[in-house]
Structure formats: structure tokens, C-alpha cells
């Protein structure tokens, strides 16, 4: 079956969230004399990511955009880092925009643009439409649509997120390839019937990363970065 | 309140659906020796547009993408034009892609690109995400997101469509301007709390058009075309 669209995990796969969050919070941390490395705080904030979505996946909480979850997670991460008394509400709201200022990996913009010559391209992220639109503007990414959690009203890896993305493009799942740096994302996409492409991001979690360094299944496409993947998908 | 985003009616406002549909069906009509002017058939097809959406607005039919309604409307329009026995199912499916090949008015691409320098821009159309994405590719339109009926799961002028579009951009309705060539679309957007901009399209319905030639209320912005509107919104 011919691939007609490529949809993308974004945090980690398309953009470097760890460096972006660290650089966005660094000035506020420096101004308050906080000694904690901003990268460590980015890790602590991201550690709240999966637990924050769990009640929505389980159906015990209604769909809540990731922007709201990020803001709640910020409060928890500050407490976890012993910084629970620092930053008032408006300062925290400002810090929360860190997630709109994440640099794409160097190959993301040219690679996705190359894929877009033949394919429809869209994010299939847990980020909201508002967040994905601002992130695209920040990083110079050009998408055909913004798909993902918000149009499915639940979070990956729920199968509805992948299936709604394909349906919104009016394509059968097998004509849509999910591109991700995370094996679990691809496993869920494959279970929903999508094609799969693995692009490793061995620096996503900083030095010493041990997860997702290599494909853990026979994904349909494996490429070292996005421009190489574009060549594989050009056929 | 500062305008932060512009959302657009598409059929008639951004693209010339009448010429596009006429040009798309003309070869098939010629091949079958159909004497009816393709523009007349475009009018007949479009005449089924509002009736097709009515049961969904009324809640007596679940949300059905406009692509499906267009296909149903095609059957009705062919019958209405005395062509009900011509074109089999696959031929009708091919004719239905006419709505993906509509030329933008000459000012649309440069005007929207100019607005995009400062504002988020997105369609707020009754067209599906799949249709809007293909139409944007056809015409060279660049959007930040695709909003409209599909994310609201109902059709304009239901207020949810305008309100969901603003919410998806994480903006209060008053910071979002609805751009349309149709006074009734703007009236509904204003009732939902959005700012309004009127751009007349006096040739939308061909020669002799009598509707929507002028603003029928004190819309927040009125401009003769999109590039002039971009200048008004640049402030």
C-alpha cells in the first residue's frame, strides 16, 4: 500500500524538549539564584508528563489540553525539586510557555519539508492544537494540518489518537506512517494499523540515555534522521 | 483588545468554488456530450449545500464530513439537472474531488501570507480537515492549523464552530477575527463574541450576483480584498 501521509510524534522526535525547556527556564532560575541545573529541572517537569495524562487515558478525567497539564505538572515539579515556594502564579504561567519554544533537531525542518513534497504531513502529538501551532511557528515547521490528542480528545497511546489522525486525512491507516523516536509509540500505532518509522534521538534525555537507542521491532522504516527517512519515503 | 488570530471562511471567501468546480467537471461533461454549462452545474451542486448540512445542525443526524455530504449532494444535483442516469459510482467519486481543486482568488495567497507575519491564521470552514488540507496544497495556502466544522463536530453558523476555533488557538473570542464574504457568517461569529472582517466577493456566484455585495452591519473591519485587510490588521 502506498504511503500518502506521514504523522509525527513531536516531543523528542521533532523537537529537543530538554534543551528548549532548560533554555526557557534558565533566566528565571538565574534571577532567583537557583543552583539546580535547568536541564535537571526539565527532566523533573517531563517526569510528570505520563502521570498527568493517565487519568484522561483511563477515562476518569475528561480531556484536558496538555497546556493545562503542563501547568499543573510545573507545580508538582517545583515541589519535587524543593522549589515549591518560588515563583508566583503569573511567573509560573510565563514559565509554562517554555513548551512553545522548543528547537527542532537540525534535520527536522529540512526532512519534513522534503517529505511534504509528496506526502501530507502533520503532527500526531499529545500537545494541543494551540501548542503545536505556536511550536511550529517558533521552529519554522510547516504542516498540512494539526492532528493528535486534541482532535481525538484523548492521549496517545490510546488507539483513537492514531485512528482519528488517519480518518481526518481521509486515508486508511495503512497509508499513513507514524514517525517516532519511541518504540512504545510505534507499537501502539502499528496495533492501530498504521505504518511505522523509527528515527532514533539518542540525545533526547541528555548524556547517558539508555532508552529507545535502537528499534525494538521490525518497524517498516528505520532511518538515522529525517532527511534520510524522506529519501526512503520518496518512492 | 488586540487581534492575535484570523480565521477564514473558505468557499467563496478564500477560493472561487464556482470556477473551480466548473473547470473540474467540464472534461467529464464534454466527454459525455452534456450541453449544460459547467458553471450552471456548479450552481446546482452548491444549491444542495445548505440543505445537506441542515440535519446535522439540527442534531437529527450525527456529524458527517462535508466530503460525504458533497457526494450525496452530487447525486441530487445530477437528478435536478436531468443527468441522473449519467456517471457511475467511481466516476461520481472522481467528480467529488472537484472540491479539492478550487483556485484561490488572486489576493488570497499574498493577503493571508501577509496576515500570517503577525497573526495565527486558520480556515474556519465547513469543509473537513482532509478537504481543507488538500485545498491548501492545491492553491498554495499556508495555514497554522485547520479549524472549523470537524473539530467542532457541527456546522456553521452554529456558535460552537466559532468558539471551538478560538479555544483551539487558546485565545479569547475577541482576539480572533472571522474573515468572510458572507454577512450571515459574520453575524454568527459576532454573536459568538469574535471580531469580524468583511471582504466582498462580488463574482462568487458569477455575473448578476445580488447577495453580499456590501457589508450589512458595522463589521469591525471592511476591506476590498485580503492584502488591504492585512494592512488594516497589521497594527
CSV table of C-alpha atoms in Angstrom, one decimal:
chain,number,residue,atom,x,y,z
A,1,UNK,CA,0.0,0.0,0.0
A,2,UNK,CA,1.4,3.4,-0.9
A,3,UNK,CA,2.2,5.8,1.9
A,4,UNK,CA,0.3,9.0,1.4
A,5,UNK,CA,0.9,10.8,4.7
A,6,UNK,CA,3.4,11.0,7.5
A,7,UNK,CA,2.4,11.9,11.0
A,8,UNK,CA,4.9,12.7,13.7
A,9,UNK,CA,5.5,12.4,17.4
A,10,UNK,CA,6.8,15.8,18.3
A,11,UNK,CA,8.4,16.0,21.8
A,12,UNK,CA,11.7,14.2,21.4
A,13,UNK,CA,11.1,13.1,17.8
A,14,UNK,CA,10.8,16.5,16.0
A,15,UNK,CA,12.0,18.9,18.8
A,16,UNK,CA,14.6,18.8,21.5
A,17,UNK,CA,12.3,19.5,24.5
A,18,UNK,CA,15.0,19.1,27.1
A,19,UNK,CA,17.3,21.8,25.8
A,20,UNK,CA,14.3,24.0,24.9
A,21,UNK,CA,12.8,23.8,28.4
A,22,UNK,CA,16.2,24.3,30.0
A,23,UNK,CA,16.9,27.4,27.9
A,24,UNK,CA,13.5,28.8,28.5
A,25,UNK,CA,13.6,28.5,32.3
A,26,UNK,CA,17.3,29.3,32.8
A,27,UNK,CA,16.9,33.1,33.0
A,28,UNK,CA,14.2,32.9,35.7
A,29,UNK,CA,16.3,30.3,37.6
A,30,UNK,CA,19.4,32.5,37.4
A,31,UNK,CA,17.4,35.6,38.5
A,32,UNK,CA,16.4,33.8,41.7
A,33,UNK,CA,19.8,32.3,42.3
A,34,UNK,CA,18.5,28.7,41.9
A,35,UNK,CA,21.5,26.4,41.7
A,36,UNK,CA,19.6,23.4,40.1
A,37,UNK,CA,20.8,22.9,36.6
A,38,UNK,CA,17.9,23.9,34.2
A,39,UNK,CA,18.3,20.5,32.4
A,40,UNK,CA,17.6,18.7,35.6
A,41,UNK,CA,14.5,20.8,36.1
A,42,UNK,CA,13.4,20.0,32.5
A,43,UNK,CA,13.8,16.3,33.4
A,44,UNK,CA,11.8,16.7,36.6
A,45,UNK,CA,9.0,18.5,34.7
A,46,UNK,CA,8.9,15.9,32.0
A,47,UNK,CA,8.8,13.2,34.6
A,48,UNK,CA,5.3,14.4,35.5
A,49,UNK,CA,4.1,14.1,31.8
A,50,UNK,CA,2.9,10.5,31.8
A,51,UNK,CA,1.3,10.5,35.2
A,52,UNK,CA,-0.6,13.8,34.3
A,53,UNK,CA,-2.2,12.1,31.3
A,54,UNK,CA,-3.0,8.8,33.0
A,55,UNK,CA,-6.5,9.8,34.4
A,56,UNK,CA,-7.5,11.1,30.9
A,57,UNK,CA,-6.4,7.9,29.2
A,58,UNK,CA,-8.3,5.9,31.9
A,59,UNK,CA,-11.4,8.0,31.4
A,60,UNK,CA,-11.6,9.2,35.0
A,61,UNK,CA,-10.9,12.8,33.9
A,62,UNK,CA,-12.3,14.5,30.8
A,63,UNK,CA,-10.0,15.6,28.0
A,64,UNK,CA,-7.8,18.4,29.3
A,65,UNK,CA,-5.3,20.1,26.9
A,66,UNK,CA,-1.7,19.4,27.6
A,67,UNK,CA,-1.1,23.1,28.3
A,68,UNK,CA,-3.2,22.8,31.4
A,69,UNK,CA,-1.5,19.6,32.4
A,70,UNK,CA,1.9,21.2,31.9
A,71,UNK,CA,0.9,24.0,34.2
A,72,UNK,CA,-0.2,21.5,36.9
A,73,UNK,CA,2.9,19.4,36.3
A,74,UNK,CA,5.0,22.5,36.8
A,75,UNK,CA,3.7,23.0,40.3
A,76,UNK,CA,4.5,19.4,41.1
A,77,UNK,CA,7.9,19.5,39.6
A,78,UNK,CA,8.8,22.7,41.6
A,79,UNK,CA,7.8,20.9,44.8
A,80,UNK,CA,9.7,17.8,43.8
A,81,UNK,CA,12.8,19.9,43.3
A,82,UNK,CA,12.4,21.7,46.6
A,83,UNK,CA,11.4,24.9,44.8
A,84,UNK,CA,7.8,24.9,45.8
A,85,UNK,CA,7.8,28.3,47.4
A,86,UNK,CA,9.4,30.1,44.5
A,87,UNK,CA,7.5,31.8,41.5
A,88,UNK,CA,4.0,33.2,41.9
A,89,UNK,CA,1.1,32.3,39.6
A,90,UNK,CA,1.8,34.7,36.8
A,91,UNK,CA,5.5,33.7,36.8
A,92,UNK,CA,4.6,30.1,36.5
A,93,UNK,CA,2.2,30.9,33.7
A,94,UNK,CA,5.1,32.5,31.9
A,95,UNK,CA,7.4,29.5,32.6
A,96,UNK,CA,4.7,27.3,31.1
A,97,UNK,CA,5.2,28.8,27.7
A,98,UNK,CA,8.6,27.1,27.7
A,99,UNK,CA,6.9,24.3,25.8
A,100,UNK,CA,6.1,26.6,22.9
A,101,UNK,CA,9.8,27.4,22.4
A,102,UNK,CA,11.5,24.0,21.7
A,103,UNK,CA,14.2,23.9,19.0
A,104,UNK,CA,13.7,21.3,16.2
A,105,UNK,CA,16.5,18.8,15.8
A,106,UNK,CA,18.7,20.1,12.9
A,107,UNK,CA,17.3,17.6,10.4
A,108,UNK,CA,13.6,18.1,11.3
A,109,UNK,CA,12.8,21.1,9.2
A,110,UNK,CA,14.5,20.0,6.0
A,111,UNK,CA,13.5,16.4,6.4
A,112,UNK,CA,9.8,17.2,7.0
A,113,UNK,CA,9.8,19.7,4.1
A,114,UNK,CA,11.3,17.0,1.8
A,115,UNK,CA,8.6,14.5,2.9
A,116,UNK,CA,6.0,17.2,2.3
A,117,UNK,CA,6.9,17.3,-1.4
A,118,UNK,CA,5.0,14.1,-1.9
A,119,UNK,CA,3.1,13.4,1.4
A,120,UNK,CA,0.7,15.1,3.7
A,121,UNK,CA,2.5,15.8,6.9
A,122,UNK,CA,1.0,16.6,10.3
A,123,UNK,CA,2.0,16.3,14.0
A,124,UNK,CA,0.3,13.4,15.9
A,125,UNK,CA,1.4,14.6,19.3
A,126,UNK,CA,-0.2,14.8,22.7
A,127,UNK,CA,0.3,18.6,22.5
A,128,UNK,CA,-2.8,20.7,21.9
A,129,UNK,CA,-3.5,22.5,18.6
A,130,UNK,CA,-2.6,25.8,20.3
A,131,UNK,CA,0.7,24.5,21.5
A,132,UNK,CA,1.6,22.7,18.2
A,133,UNK,CA,0.7,25.8,16.2
A,134,UNK,CA,3.0,28.1,18.3
A,135,UNK,CA,5.8,25.4,18.3
A,136,UNK,CA,5.6,25.2,14.5
A,137,UNK,CA,5.9,29.0,14.2
A,138,UNK,CA,8.8,29.0,16.7
A,139,UNK,CA,10.8,26.3,14.8
A,140,UNK,CA,9.8,27.0,11.2
A,141,UNK,CA,7.9,23.7,10.8
A,142,UNK,CA,5.3,23.7,8.0
A,143,UNK,CA,2.4,21.3,8.5
A,144,UNK,CA,-0.7,20.4,6.4
A,145,UNK,CA,-2.9,20.1,9.5
A,146,UNK,CA,-2.5,19.6,13.2
A,147,UNK,CA,-3.7,16.2,14.3
A,148,UNK,CA,-3.2,14.3,17.6
A,149,UNK,CA,-4.7,14.3,21.0
A,150,UNK,CA,-7.0,17.3,20.7
A,151,UNK,CA,-9.0,16.0,17.7
A,152,UNK,CA,-9.2,12.6,19.4
A,153,UNK,CA,-10.0,14.0,22.8
A,154,UNK,CA,-7.7,11.5,24.5
A,155,UNK,CA,-4.0,10.8,24.7
A,156,UNK,CA,-1.5,8.5,22.9
A,157,UNK,CA,-1.0,5.6,23.1
A,158,UNK,CA,-4.8,5.2,23.0
A,159,UNK,CA,-5.6,3.8,19.5
A,160,UNK,CA,-8.2,6.5,18.9
A,161,UNK,CA,-5.5,9.1,18.5
A,162,UNK,CA,-3.8,7.3,15.6
A,163,UNK,CA,-7.1,6.3,14.0
A,164,UNK,CA,-8.6,9.7,14.2
A,165,UNK,CA,-5.5,11.2,12.6
A,166,UNK,CA,-5.8,8.8,9.6
A,167,UNK,CA,-9.5,9.4,9.4
A,168,UNK,CA,-9.0,13.2,9.5
A,169,UNK,CA,-6.8,12.8,6.4
A,170,UNK,CA,-9.4,10.6,4.8
A,171,UNK,CA,-6.8,7.8,4.4
A,172,UNK,CA,-6.8,4.2,5.5
A,173,UNK,CA,-4.4,3.7,8.5
A,174,UNK,CA,-2.1,1.6,6.3
A,175,UNK,CA,-1.4,4.6,4.0
A,176,UNK,CA,-0.3,6.7,7.0
A,177,UNK,CA,3.2,6.3,8.6
A,178,UNK,CA,3.7,7.2,12.2
A,179,UNK,CA,7.2,8.7,12.7
A,180,UNK,CA,8.6,8.5,16.2
A,181,UNK,CA,11.8,8.1,18.3
A,182,UNK,CA,9.9,6.0,20.8
A,183,UNK,CA,9.3,2.3,20.4
A,184,UNK,CA,6.1,2.3,22.5
A,185,UNK,CA,4.5,5.0,20.3
A,186,UNK,CA,5.2,2.9,17.2
A,187,UNK,CA,3.9,-0.3,18.8
A,188,UNK,CA,0.6,1.5,19.5
A,189,UNK,CA,0.5,2.9,16.0
A,190,UNK,CA,1.1,-0.5,14.5
A,191,UNK,CA,-1.5,-2.1,16.6
A,192,UNK,CA,-4.0,0.5,15.2
A,193,UNK,CA,-3.0,-0.5,11.7
A,194,UNK,CA,-0.6,2.4,10.8
A,195,UNK,CA,2.8,2.0,9.1
A,196,UNK,CA,5.7,2.8,11.4
A,197,UNK,CA,9.1,4.7,11.1
A,198,UNK,CA,11.7,4.9,13.7
A,199,UNK,CA,14.2,7.8,13.9
A,200,UNK,CA,16.5,7.5,16.9
A,201,UNK,CA,17.1,10.5,19.1
A,202,UNK,CA,19.9,9.3,21.4
A,203,UNK,CA,20.3,12.7,23.0
A,204,UNK,CA,16.7,13.3,23.8
A,205,UNK,CA,17.3,12.7,27.5
A,206,UNK,CA,20.8,14.1,27.6
A,207,UNK,CA,24.0,12.2,28.1
A,208,UNK,CA,23.7,8.7,29.3
A,209,UNK,CA,20.3,8.0,27.7
A,210,UNK,CA,19.5,4.3,27.8
A,211,UNK,CA,16.0,4.0,26.3
A,212,UNK,CA,15.0,4.0,22.6
A,213,UNK,CA,18.6,3.9,21.3
A,214,UNK,CA,17.6,1.3,18.7
A,215,UNK,CA,14.5,-0.1,17.1
A,216,UNK,CA,12.9,-2.8,19.2
A,217,UNK,CA,10.7,-4.3,16.5
A,218,UNK,CA,10.8,-4.7,12.7
A,219,UNK,CA,9.4,-1.2,12.0
A,220,UNK,CA,8.5,-0.6,8.4
A,221,UNK,CA,11.1,2.2,8.1
A,222,UNK,CA,14.2,2.9,10.1
A,223,UNK,CA,16.4,5.9,9.4
A,224,UNK,CA,19.1,7.7,11.3
A,225,UNK,CA,17.4,11.1,10.8
A,226,UNK,CA,14.5,12.8,9.0
A,227,UNK,CA,16.2,13.7,5.7
A,228,UNK,CA,17.3,10.0,5.3
A,229,UNK,CA,13.7,9.0,6.1
A,230,UNK,CA,12.4,11.4,3.5
A,231,UNK,CA,14.5,9.6,0.9
A,232,UNK,CA,13.2,6.3,2.0
A,233,UNK,CA,9.6,7.5,1.7
A,234,UNK,CA,10.1,9.3,-1.6
A,235,UNK,CA,9.4,6.2,-3.7
B,1,UNK,CA,-8.4,44.0,22.6
B,2,UNK,CA,-5.5,43.1,20.2
B,3,UNK,CA,-6.3,40.7,17.4
B,4,UNK,CA,-4.0,37.7,17.6
B,5,UNK,CA,-5.5,35.3,15.0
B,6,UNK,CA,-7.5,35.5,11.8
B,7,UNK,CA,-9.8,32.6,10.8
B,8,UNK,CA,-11.4,32.4,7.4
B,9,UNK,CA,-14.5,31.2,5.7
B,10,UNK,CA,-13.1,29.4,2.6
B,11,UNK,CA,-15.7,28.6,0.0
B,12,UNK,CA,-16.3,31.9,-1.7
B,13,UNK,CA,-14.1,34.0,0.6
B,14,UNK,CA,-10.7,32.4,0.0
B,15,UNK,CA,-11.4,30.3,-3.1
B,16,UNK,CA,-13.5,30.6,-6.2
B,17,UNK,CA,-15.6,27.5,-5.8
B,18,UNK,CA,-17.8,28.2,-8.8
B,19,UNK,CA,-15.0,28.4,-11.3
B,20,UNK,CA,-13.1,25.6,-9.7
B,21,UNK,CA,-16.0,23.1,-9.7
B,22,UNK,CA,-16.9,24.2,-13.3
B,23,UNK,CA,-13.4,23.6,-14.5
B,24,UNK,CA,-13.1,20.3,-12.7
B,25,UNK,CA,-16.3,18.8,-14.1
B,26,UNK,CA,-16.0,20.3,-17.6
B,27,UNK,CA,-13.9,17.5,-19.2
B,28,UNK,CA,-16.3,14.8,-17.9
B,29,UNK,CA,-19.3,16.8,-19.1
B,30,UNK,CA,-17.7,17.3,-22.5
B,31,UNK,CA,-16.8,13.6,-22.9
B,32,UNK,CA,-20.4,12.7,-22.4
B,33,UNK,CA,-21.7,15.4,-24.7
B,34,UNK,CA,-23.6,17.2,-21.8
B,35,UNK,CA,-24.8,20.6,-23.1
B,36,UNK,CA,-25.3,22.1,-19.6
B,37,UNK,CA,-22.8,24.8,-18.8
B,38,UNK,CA,-20.4,23.5,-16.1
B,39,UNK,CA,-21.0,26.8,-14.2
B,40,UNK,CA,-24.7,26.0,-14.0
B,41,UNK,CA,-23.9,22.6,-12.7
B,42,UNK,CA,-21.6,24.1,-10.1
B,43,UNK,CA,-24.6,26.3,-9.0
B,44,UNK,CA,-26.9,23.3,-8.8
B,45,UNK,CA,-24.4,21.3,-6.8
B,46,UNK,CA,-23.8,24.3,-4.4
B,47,UNK,CA,-27.6,24.7,-4.1
B,48,UNK,CA,-27.7,21.4,-2.2
B,49,UNK,CA,-25.0,22.6,0.3
B,50,UNK,CA,-27.2,24.3,3.0
B,51,UNK,CA,-29.9,21.6,2.9
B,52,UNK,CA,-27.3,18.9,3.2
B,53,UNK,CA,-26.0,20.3,6.5
B,54,UNK,CA,-29.3,21.2,8.0
B,55,UNK,CA,-30.0,17.8,9.7
B,56,UNK,CA,-26.5,17.9,11.3
B,57,UNK,CA,-27.1,21.5,12.6
B,58,UNK,CA,-30.4,20.4,13.9
B,59,UNK,CA,-28.9,17.4,15.7
B,60,UNK,CA,-31.1,14.8,13.8
B,61,UNK,CA,-28.0,13.4,12.0
B,62,UNK,CA,-24.6,12.9,13.6
B,63,UNK,CA,-21.6,14.9,12.3
B,64,UNK,CA,-20.8,13.8,8.8
B,65,UNK,CA,-17.8,15.3,7.0
B,66,UNK,CA,-18.6,17.6,4.1
B,67,UNK,CA,-16.9,15.3,1.7
B,68,UNK,CA,-19.6,12.7,2.3
B,69,UNK,CA,-22.3,15.4,2.0
B,70,UNK,CA,-20.8,16.7,-1.2
B,71,UNK,CA,-21.0,13.2,-2.6
B,72,UNK,CA,-24.7,12.8,-1.6
B,73,UNK,CA,-25.4,16.3,-2.9
B,74,UNK,CA,-23.8,15.4,-6.3
B,75,UNK,CA,-26.3,12.6,-6.8
B,76,UNK,CA,-29.1,15.1,-6.0
B,77,UNK,CA,-27.7,17.8,-8.3
B,78,UNK,CA,-27.3,15.4,-11.2
B,79,UNK,CA,-31.0,14.4,-10.8
B,80,UNK,CA,-32.0,18.1,-10.5
B,81,UNK,CA,-30.2,18.8,-13.8
B,82,UNK,CA,-31.8,15.8,-15.6
B,83,UNK,CA,-28.4,14.0,-15.6
B,84,UNK,CA,-29.4,11.3,-13.0
B,85,UNK,CA,-28.6,8.4,-15.3
B,86,UNK,CA,-25.1,9.6,-16.3
B,87,UNK,CA,-21.9,8.7,-14.4
B,88,UNK,CA,-21.4,5.5,-12.4
B,89,UNK,CA,-20.3,5.4,-8.7
B,90,UNK,CA,-16.5,5.6,-9.4
B,91,UNK,CA,-17.0,8.4,-11.9
B,92,UNK,CA,-19.0,10.3,-9.3
B,93,UNK,CA,-16.3,9.7,-6.6
B,94,UNK,CA,-13.8,11.2,-9.1
B,95,UNK,CA,-16.1,14.2,-9.7
B,96,UNK,CA,-16.4,14.8,-6.0
B,97,UNK,CA,-12.7,15.7,-5.8
B,98,UNK,CA,-13.6,18.9,-7.7
B,99,UNK,CA,-13.9,20.5,-4.2
B,100,UNK,CA,-10.2,19.9,-3.6
B,101,UNK,CA,-9.2,21.9,-6.7
B,102,UNK,CA,-10.6,25.3,-6.2
B,103,UNK,CA,-8.4,28.3,-7.2
B,104,UNK,CA,-7.8,30.9,-4.6
B,105,UNK,CA,-8.9,34.5,-5.5
B,106,UNK,CA,-5.8,36.3,-6.7
B,107,UNK,CA,-5.4,38.3,-3.4
B,108,UNK,CA,-5.9,35.3,-1.1
B,109,UNK,CA,-2.4,33.8,-1.0
B,110,UNK,CA,-0.4,37.0,-0.7
B,111,UNK,CA,-3.0,38.6,1.7
B,112,UNK,CA,-3.1,35.6,4.1
B,113,UNK,CA,0.7,35.3,4.0
B,114,UNK,CA,0.9,38.9,5.0
B,115,UNK,CA,-1.5,38.4,7.9
B,116,UNK,CA,0.5,35.4,9.0
B,117,UNK,CA,3.5,37.6,9.6
B,118,UNK,CA,1.8,38.8,12.8
B,119,UNK,CA,-1.2,36.6,13.3
B,120,UNK,CA,-2.1,32.9,13.6
B,121,UNK,CA,-4.2,32.1,10.5
B,122,UNK,CA,-6.5,29.1,10.0
B,123,UNK,CA,-9.5,28.2,8.0
B,124,UNK,CA,-12.8,28.1,9.9
B,125,UNK,CA,-14.8,26.4,7.1
B,126,UNK,CA,-17.5,23.8,6.9
B,127,UNK,CA,-15.0,21.7,4.9
B,128,UNK,CA,-13.3,18.7,6.6
B,129,UNK,CA,-9.7,18.7,7.7
B,130,UNK,CA,-8.9,16.3,4.8
B,131,UNK,CA,-10.6,18.7,2.3
B,132,UNK,CA,-9.0,21.8,3.7
B,133,UNK,CA,-5.5,20.2,3.7
B,134,UNK,CA,-5.8,19.2,0.0
B,135,UNK,CA,-7.3,22.5,-1.0
B,136,UNK,CA,-4.4,24.3,0.7
B,137,UNK,CA,-1.9,22.2,-1.1
B,138,UNK,CA,-3.7,22.8,-4.4
B,139,UNK,CA,-3.8,26.6,-4.0
B,140,UNK,CA,-0.6,27.2,-2.1
B,141,UNK,CA,-2.2,28.4,1.0
B,142,UNK,CA,-0.2,28.1,4.3
B,143,UNK,CA,-2.2,27.7,7.5
B,144,UNK,CA,-1.1,27.4,11.1
B,145,UNK,CA,-3.8,24.9,11.8
B,146,UNK,CA,-7.1,23.6,10.3
B,147,UNK,CA,-10.1,24.6,12.4
B,148,UNK,CA,-13.8,24.7,11.6
B,149,UNK,CA,-16.6,22.2,11.4
B,150,UNK,CA,-14.6,19.0,12.0
B,151,UNK,CA,-13.1,20.0,15.3
B,152,UNK,CA,-16.5,21.3,16.5
B,153,UNK,CA,-18.4,18.3,15.1
B,154,UNK,CA,-21.1,20.6,13.8
B,155,UNK,CA,-21.5,23.2,11.0
B,156,UNK,CA,-21.5,26.9,10.9
B,157,UNK,CA,-23.4,29.1,11.8
B,158,UNK,CA,-23.7,27.0,15.0
B,159,UNK,CA,-21.8,29.1,17.6
B,160,UNK,CA,-19.7,26.1,18.7
B,161,UNK,CA,-17.8,26.2,15.5
B,162,UNK,CA,-16.5,29.7,16.1
B,163,UNK,CA,-16.0,29.2,19.8
B,164,UNK,CA,-14.1,25.9,19.4
B,165,UNK,CA,-11.8,27.6,16.8
B,166,UNK,CA,-10.9,30.3,19.3
B,167,UNK,CA,-10.5,27.8,22.1
B,168,UNK,CA,-8.2,25.6,19.9
B,169,UNK,CA,-5.9,28.6,19.5
B,170,UNK,CA,-6.1,29.2,23.3
B,171,UNK,CA,-7.4,32.8,22.6
B,172,UNK,CA,-10.5,34.6,23.9
B,173,UNK,CA,-13.0,35.0,21.1
B,174,UNK,CA,-12.5,38.8,21.0
B,175,UNK,CA,-8.9,38.3,20.0
B,176,UNK,CA,-9.9,36.3,16.9
B,177,UNK,CA,-11.2,37.9,13.8
B,178,UNK,CA,-13.5,35.9,11.5
B,179,UNK,CA,-12.9,36.9,7.8
B,180,UNK,CA,-15.8,36.2,5.4
B,181,UNK,CA,-17.5,37.4,2.3
B,182,UNK,CA,-20.9,36.5,3.8
B,183,UNK,CA,-22.8,38.7,6.1
B,184,UNK,CA,-24.6,35.8,7.8
B,185,UNK,CA,-21.3,34.1,8.7
B,186,UNK,CA,-20.1,37.3,10.3
B,187,UNK,CA,-23.3,37.8,12.2
B,188,UNK,CA,-23.0,34.4,13.7
B,189,UNK,CA,-19.3,35.0,14.5
B,190,UNK,CA,-20.1,38.3,16.2
B,191,UNK,CA,-22.9,36.7,18.2
B,192,UNK,CA,-20.3,34.2,19.5
B,193,UNK,CA,-18.0,37.1,20.5
B,194,UNK,CA,-15.5,37.1,17.7
B,195,UNK,CA,-14.3,40.2,15.8
B,196,UNK,CA,-15.4,40.4,12.2
B,197,UNK,CA,-14.0,41.3,8.9
B,198,UNK,CA,-15.9,41.6,5.6
B,199,UNK,CA,-14.2,41.1,2.2
B,200,UNK,CA,-16.7,41.3,-0.6
B,201,UNK,CA,-16.5,38.7,-3.4
B,202,UNK,CA,-19.0,40.1,-5.9
B,203,UNK,CA,-18.1,37.4,-8.5
B,204,UNK,CA,-18.6,34.4,-6.2
B,205,UNK,CA,-21.9,33.5,-7.8
B,206,UNK,CA,-21.0,34.7,-11.3
B,207,UNK,CA,-22.4,37.6,-13.2
B,208,UNK,CA,-25.5,39.1,-11.8
B,209,UNK,CA,-24.8,38.3,-8.1
B,210,UNK,CA,-27.1,40.2,-5.8
B,211,UNK,CA,-26.2,38.9,-2.3
B,212,UNK,CA,-23.3,40.0,-0.1
B,213,UNK,CA,-22.2,42.8,-2.4
B,214,UNK,CA,-21.7,45.1,0.6
B,215,UNK,CA,-21.4,44.9,4.4
B,216,UNK,CA,-24.9,44.7,6.1
B,217,UNK,CA,-23.7,45.7,9.6
B,218,UNK,CA,-20.9,47.7,11.2
B,219,UNK,CA,-18.3,44.9,10.9
B,220,UNK,CA,-15.0,45.6,12.8
B,221,UNK,CA,-13.0,45.6,9.5
B,222,UNK,CA,-14.1,46.0,5.9
B,223,UNK,CA,-11.6,45.8,3.1
B,224,UNK,CA,-11.9,45.4,-0.7
B,225,UNK,CA,-9.5,42.4,-0.7
B,226,UNK,CA,-7.2,40.3,1.6
B,227,UNK,CA,-4.0,42.3,1.1
B,228,UNK,CA,-5.8,45.5,2.1
B,229,UNK,CA,-7.2,43.7,5.1
B,230,UNK,CA,-3.7,42.5,6.0
B,231,UNK,CA,-2.7,46.2,6.2
B,232,UNK,CA,-5.6,47.0,8.4
B,233,UNK,CA,-4.8,44.2,10.7
B,234,UNK,CA,-1.0,44.9,10.9
B,235,UNK,CA,-1.3,47.4,13.7
